[in-house]
């Protein structure tokens, strides 16, 4: 089974801007560039977990999912193949670039690329936040954070992500404006969420969680300096109880910066349906109201 969101990669013409956006605003640590010139960021002692590749258009590239060990990875790849998913093992060169021991990959029904790996490289005591922070990022047994994709059909997506891949439903939020399903693979309330956007597929946002509320507050103070817009004001979500803001990034996707997310116990967890996304706050900016957020493409 998949155990964590291990890393994420996307591409953008403004990739270079992440060299400052990542450390100065988010507090991530700038690491050495990738072989194609990608900007790479660490949020803990794992050598890097976020890569922004150079490209002419904003593109989602891959979500990297971590498995516990080589036995689990091989068993899981076998299981997916039995269920009709075309899974390919990556060459040594790609494993080296991602700094993992072994890597296999597949695409979802709309072409979103997912990578499966184990043994990602860490350097103990190496993480230094890119700006003054009181704590670090919440990672460890909860992985990098969460990713949210737009999919043309939530039911079809659920068949793939839940029934075939094994993501476990945490809950749903259904309002007049959106229909979203949230999935967990460890204690983090959701490492993946899927939002319905008929006729489209997209990468909506990446969420990073701070251990300390003050580091979220500091991010808000630093927004102006980094020319970054708030897309949803500070608020608290009903389902994962995260206090967060949503901000623009140089590359189309939004970044949710949060604190205080719920940890779920899978043994007793029962999926609910909520009719509100937030207890308070999360007011949409004018830009956020005018178009759906993220790197979005019509499906062919
Ligand atoms: Fe989120």
Short mmCIF file of C-alpha atoms and ligand atoms in Angstrom, two decimals:
data_model
loop_
_atom_site.label_atom_id
_atom_site.label_comp_id
_atom_site.label_asym_id
_atom_site.label_seq_id
_atom_site.Cartn_x
_atom_site.Cartn_y
_atom_site.Cartn_z
CA UNK A 1 0.00 0.00 0.00
CA UNK A 2 0.96 3.59 -0.56
CA UNK A 3 2.13 5.07 2.73
CA UNK A 4 2.89 8.72 2.06
CA UNK A 5 2.98 11.59 -0.37
CA UNK A 6 6.74 11.58 -0.79
CA UNK A 7 7.38 14.30 -3.37
CA UNK A 8 5.83 16.34 -6.14
CA UNK A 9 7.07 17.79 -9.42
CA UNK A 10 5.68 20.41 -11.77
CA UNK A 11 7.08 22.62 -14.51
CA UNK A 12 6.83 26.29 -15.36
CA UNK A 13 8.33 29.11 -17.43
CA UNK A 14 8.73 31.02 -14.14
CA UNK A 15 10.51 28.11 -12.41
CA UNK A 16 13.46 30.34 -11.44
CA UNK A 17 11.19 32.42 -9.19
CA UNK A 18 10.87 29.45 -6.84
CA UNK A 19 14.49 30.10 -5.88
CA UNK A 20 13.19 32.95 -3.72
CA UNK A 21 9.46 32.10 -3.38
CA UNK A 22 10.35 28.70 -1.86
CA UNK A 23 12.78 29.78 0.88
CA UNK A 24 11.90 33.46 1.49
CA UNK A 25 8.14 33.06 1.65
CA UNK A 26 7.34 29.38 2.29
CA UNK A 27 10.37 28.71 4.47
CA UNK A 28 11.52 25.71 2.44
CA UNK A 29 15.23 25.02 1.96
CA UNK A 30 16.77 25.57 -1.47
CA UNK A 31 18.77 22.53 -2.58
CA UNK A 32 21.04 21.85 -5.56
CA UNK A 33 19.43 22.13 -9.01
CA UNK A 34 18.25 19.04 -10.85
CA UNK A 35 19.98 17.75 -14.02
CA UNK A 36 17.53 19.72 -16.22
CA UNK A 37 18.00 22.88 -14.12
CA UNK A 38 14.95 22.18 -11.92
CA UNK A 39 14.68 24.18 -8.70
CA UNK A 40 14.52 21.73 -5.82
CA UNK A 41 13.21 22.40 -2.32
CA UNK A 42 13.40 20.49 0.94
CA UNK A 43 10.93 20.80 3.82
CA UNK A 44 12.69 18.33 6.13
CA UNK A 45 15.80 16.11 6.14
CA UNK A 46 14.67 14.29 2.97
CA UNK A 47 17.09 15.71 0.39
CA UNK A 48 14.28 17.31 -1.59
CA UNK A 49 10.55 16.83 -1.97
CA UNK A 50 9.48 19.59 -4.38
CA UNK A 51 10.91 20.03 -7.89
CA UNK A 52 9.97 22.82 -10.30
CA UNK A 53 11.23 21.97 -13.78
CA UNK A 54 11.83 24.44 -16.62
CA UNK A 55 9.13 24.42 -19.32
CA UNK A 56 7.33 26.76 -21.72
CA UNK A 57 3.92 26.22 -20.10
CA UNK A 58 2.82 25.51 -16.55
CA UNK A 59 2.51 21.73 -16.29
CA UNK A 60 1.83 19.19 -13.61
CA UNK A 61 4.58 16.55 -13.96
CA UNK A 62 4.26 13.91 -11.23
CA UNK A 63 3.15 13.04 -7.71
CA UNK A 64 5.59 10.73 -5.90
CA UNK A 65 4.03 8.24 -3.51
CA UNK A 66 6.21 6.44 -0.97
CA UNK A 67 5.89 2.82 0.07
CA UNK A 68 7.40 1.36 3.21
CA UNK A 69 10.04 -0.87 1.63
CA UNK A 70 10.99 -2.89 -1.43
CA UNK A 71 8.74 -5.85 -0.56
CA UNK A 72 5.68 -3.60 -0.35
CA UNK A 73 6.57 -1.76 -3.56
CA UNK A 74 6.94 -4.97 -5.57
CA UNK A 75 3.76 -6.47 -4.11
CA UNK A 76 1.80 -3.26 -4.82
CA UNK A 77 3.06 -2.98 -8.41
CA UNK A 78 2.01 -6.63 -8.94
CA UNK A 79 -1.41 -5.89 -7.48
CA UNK A 80 -1.96 -2.85 -9.73
CA UNK A 81 -0.88 -4.83 -12.80
CA UNK A 82 -3.39 -7.56 -11.86
CA UNK A 83 -6.06 -4.86 -11.72
CA UNK A 84 -5.24 -3.71 -15.25
CA UNK A 85 -3.05 -0.66 -14.51
CA UNK A 86 -0.06 -0.34 -16.84
CA UNK A 87 2.87 0.16 -14.47
CA UNK A 88 6.40 0.70 -15.73
CA UNK A 89 9.66 0.36 -13.82
CA UNK A 90 11.93 3.40 -14.17
CA UNK A 91 15.53 3.30 -15.34
CA UNK A 92 18.42 3.80 -12.93
CA UNK A 93 18.90 7.38 -14.15
CA UNK A 94 15.43 8.49 -13.01
CA UNK A 95 15.85 6.74 -9.63
CA UNK A 96 19.07 8.70 -9.23
CA UNK A 97 17.39 12.00 -10.11
CA UNK A 98 14.52 11.40 -7.66
CA UNK A 99 17.00 10.02 -5.09
CA UNK A 100 14.98 6.85 -4.47
CA UNK A 101 16.01 3.19 -4.36
CA UNK A 102 13.44 1.95 -6.88
CA UNK A 103 10.70 3.64 -8.85
CA UNK A 104 7.68 2.53 -10.88
CA UNK A 105 5.12 4.80 -12.52
CA UNK A 106 1.70 4.87 -14.14
CA UNK A 107 -0.90 7.37 -15.31
CA UNK A 108 -4.44 7.91 -14.08
CA UNK A 109 -7.32 7.73 -16.60
CA UNK A 110 -6.70 11.38 -17.59
CA UNK A 111 -2.92 11.24 -17.89
CA UNK A 112 -1.82 12.49 -14.45
CA UNK A 113 1.48 10.78 -13.73
CA UNK A 114 2.03 9.00 -10.43
CA UNK A 115 5.33 7.57 -9.27
CA UNK A 116 5.75 4.84 -6.66
CA UNK A 117 9.02 4.44 -4.82
CA UNK A 118 10.78 3.42 -1.65
CA UNK A 119 14.04 4.43 0.04
CA UNK A 120 14.14 8.17 -0.63
CA UNK A 121 17.44 9.65 0.49
CA UNK A 122 17.70 11.76 3.64
CA UNK A 123 20.61 13.61 5.20
CA UNK A 124 20.15 13.70 8.99
CA UNK A 125 20.15 17.17 10.57
CA UNK A 126 20.42 18.86 7.19
CA UNK A 127 17.17 20.85 7.14
CA UNK A 128 17.49 24.58 7.67
CA UNK A 129 14.41 26.70 6.96
CA UNK A 130 14.84 29.31 4.24
CA UNK A 131 13.60 32.09 6.54
CA UNK A 132 13.20 32.58 10.27
CA UNK A 133 10.86 29.88 11.59
CA UNK A 134 9.94 28.74 15.10
CA UNK A 135 9.34 25.17 13.99
CA UNK A 136 9.54 23.07 10.87
CA UNK A 137 7.01 21.51 8.52
CA UNK A 138 4.73 18.65 9.57
CA UNK A 139 6.08 15.66 7.62
CA UNK A 140 7.55 12.43 9.12
CA UNK A 141 4.82 9.74 9.15
CA UNK A 142 2.40 12.16 7.43
CA UNK A 143 4.49 12.74 4.32
CA UNK A 144 5.01 15.98 2.41
CA UNK A 145 1.51 17.44 2.72
CA UNK A 146 -1.40 17.09 0.31
CA UNK A 147 -2.13 17.49 -3.36
CA UNK A 148 -5.50 18.30 -4.91
CA UNK A 149 -6.42 17.46 -8.50
CA UNK A 150 -9.39 18.42 -10.62
CA UNK A 151 -10.96 15.49 -12.41
CA UNK A 152 -13.78 15.39 -14.97
CA UNK A 153 -15.77 12.74 -13.11
CA UNK A 154 -15.58 12.20 -9.38
CA UNK A 155 -17.22 8.78 -9.54
CA UNK A 156 -14.85 7.55 -12.23
CA UNK A 157 -11.90 9.00 -10.33
CA UNK A 158 -13.04 7.33 -7.11
CA UNK A 159 -13.12 3.96 -8.88
CA UNK A 160 -9.50 4.45 -9.87
CA UNK A 161 -8.05 6.11 -6.78
CA UNK A 162 -10.05 4.29 -4.08
CA UNK A 163 -11.07 0.94 -5.59
CA UNK A 164 -7.88 0.26 -7.58
CA UNK A 165 -5.12 2.28 -5.88
CA UNK A 166 -6.47 1.90 -2.33
CA UNK A 167 -6.74 5.54 -1.19
CA UNK A 168 -9.16 5.54 1.76
CA UNK A 169 -12.02 8.03 1.74
CA UNK A 170 -11.84 10.49 4.66
CA UNK A 171 -14.95 12.47 3.77
CA UNK A 172 -16.69 14.55 1.14
CA UNK A 173 -17.55 18.24 0.94
CA UNK A 174 -20.47 19.00 -1.32
CA UNK A 175 -21.65 22.60 -1.65
CA UNK A 176 -23.39 24.66 -4.34
CA UNK A 177 -19.94 25.53 -5.69
CA UNK A 178 -17.93 22.33 -5.47
CA UNK A 179 -17.85 18.61 -4.96
CA UNK A 180 -14.65 17.27 -3.41
CA UNK A 181 -13.53 13.89 -2.03
CA UNK A 182 -10.66 13.65 0.47
CA UNK A 183 -8.47 10.56 0.90
CA UNK A 184 -5.95 9.41 3.51
CA UNK A 185 -3.09 6.94 3.33
CA UNK A 186 -1.60 7.65 6.79
CA UNK A 187 -2.60 9.76 9.80
CA UNK A 188 -2.81 12.96 7.78
CA UNK A 189 -6.53 13.63 7.20
CA UNK A 190 -5.89 13.79 3.47
CA UNK A 191 -2.82 13.39 1.31
CA UNK A 192 -5.00 13.52 -1.80
CA UNK A 193 -8.23 15.30 -2.68
CA UNK A 194 -10.17 15.17 -5.93
CA UNK A 195 -12.41 17.99 -7.06
CA UNK A 196 -14.93 17.62 -9.86
CA UNK A 197 -14.49 19.94 -12.86
CA UNK A 198 -16.40 18.51 -15.84
CA UNK A 199 -14.34 18.32 -19.04
CA UNK A 200 -11.07 19.18 -17.32
CA UNK A 201 -8.10 17.74 -15.50
CA UNK A 202 -5.86 19.84 -13.31
CA UNK A 203 -3.47 20.30 -10.43
CA UNK A 204 -5.27 22.62 -8.03
CA UNK A 205 -2.95 23.06 -5.06
CA UNK A 206 -0.16 21.76 -2.88
CA UNK A 207 -0.60 22.04 0.89
CA UNK A 208 2.31 22.43 3.30
CA UNK A 209 1.70 22.37 7.05
CA UNK A 210 3.70 24.27 9.64
CA UNK A 211 4.32 22.83 13.09
CA UNK A 212 3.93 26.26 14.60
CA UNK A 213 1.08 28.75 14.03
CA UNK A 214 3.55 31.64 14.13
CA UNK A 215 5.22 30.35 10.95
CA UNK A 216 1.88 30.56 9.13
CA UNK A 217 1.39 34.06 10.54
CA UNK A 218 4.85 35.05 9.38
CA UNK A 219 4.06 33.78 5.87
CA UNK A 220 1.07 36.14 5.80
CA UNK A 221 3.33 39.03 6.86
CA UNK A 222 5.76 38.16 4.05
CA UNK A 223 3.21 37.94 1.22
CA UNK A 224 3.48 41.59 0.13
CA UNK A 225 7.25 41.48 -0.03
CA UNK A 226 7.03 38.47 -2.36
CA UNK A 227 4.29 39.96 -4.53
CA UNK A 228 1.99 37.08 -3.72
CA UNK A 229 -1.80 37.28 -3.68
CA UNK A 230 -4.13 35.69 -1.17
CA UNK A 231 -6.69 33.58 -3.07
CA UNK A 232 -8.53 32.44 0.07
CA UNK A 233 -8.20 34.35 3.31
CA UNK A 234 -7.20 32.75 6.60
CA UNK A 235 -9.87 30.25 7.61
CA UNK A 236 -10.49 26.89 9.25
CA UNK A 237 -11.68 23.85 7.32
CA UNK A 238 -14.58 21.77 8.61
CA UNK A 239 -13.18 18.37 7.72
CA UNK A 240 -9.43 18.40 8.47
CA UNK A 241 -9.68 21.32 10.93
CA UNK A 242 -6.71 22.97 9.18
CA UNK A 243 -6.26 26.67 9.76
CA UNK A 244 -4.88 27.89 6.44
CA UNK A 245 -4.57 30.41 3.63
CA UNK A 246 -4.40 29.79 -0.10
CA UNK A 247 -1.91 31.85 -2.07
CA UNK A 248 -0.77 32.25 -5.66
CA UNK A 249 2.51 30.78 -6.83
CA UNK A 250 4.67 31.67 -9.85
CA UNK A 251 3.42 28.53 -11.64
CA UNK A 252 -0.36 28.36 -11.84
CA UNK A 253 -0.98 26.06 -8.91
CA UNK A 254 -1.99 27.53 -5.58
CA UNK A 255 -0.17 26.79 -2.35
CA UNK A 256 -2.18 26.19 0.81
CA UNK A 257 -0.20 27.00 3.93
CA UNK A 258 -1.70 25.49 7.04
CA UNK A 259 -1.36 24.64 10.70
CA UNK A 260 -3.12 22.25 13.07
CA UNK A 261 -4.47 19.61 10.66
CA UNK A 262 -6.39 16.65 12.01
CA UNK A 263 -4.73 13.25 12.43
CA UNK A 264 -7.11 10.38 11.69
CA UNK A 265 -7.25 6.91 13.21
CA UNK A 266 -8.14 4.61 10.35
CA UNK A 267 -9.48 1.87 12.68
CA UNK A 268 -12.35 4.03 13.88
CA UNK A 269 -12.67 6.47 11.01
CA UNK A 270 -16.07 6.86 9.33
CA UNK A 271 -16.43 9.03 6.22
CA UNK A 272 -18.85 11.96 6.57
CA UNK A 273 -20.39 14.39 4.10
CA UNK A 274 -20.07 18.08 4.91
CA UNK A 275 -22.07 20.87 3.31
CA UNK A 276 -19.57 23.59 4.24
CA UNK A 277 -15.83 23.76 3.56
CA UNK A 278 -14.93 26.08 6.43
CA UNK A 279 -16.07 27.05 9.92
CA UNK A 280 -14.89 30.58 9.27
CA UNK A 281 -12.77 32.50 6.77
CA UNK A 282 -11.43 31.11 3.47
CA UNK A 283 -13.11 34.01 1.66
CA UNK A 284 -12.31 33.92 -2.07
CA UNK A 285 -10.47 36.83 -3.66
CA UNK A 286 -11.97 38.40 -6.79
CA UNK A 287 -9.46 36.50 -8.93
CA UNK A 288 -10.30 33.24 -7.17
CA UNK A 289 -13.99 33.83 -7.82
CA UNK A 290 -13.48 34.50 -11.51
CA UNK A 291 -11.85 31.20 -12.56
CA UNK A 292 -10.95 27.78 -11.17
CA UNK A 293 -7.52 27.65 -9.56
CA UNK A 294 -4.60 25.56 -10.70
CA UNK A 295 -2.88 24.21 -13.78
CA UNK A 296 -5.97 23.15 -15.70
CA UNK A 297 -6.33 21.55 -19.12
CA UNK A 298 -9.41 20.46 -21.08
CA UNK A 299 -9.51 16.71 -21.62
CA UNK A 300 -9.31 15.49 -25.19
FE1 LIG B 1 -6.06 21.74 0.76
#
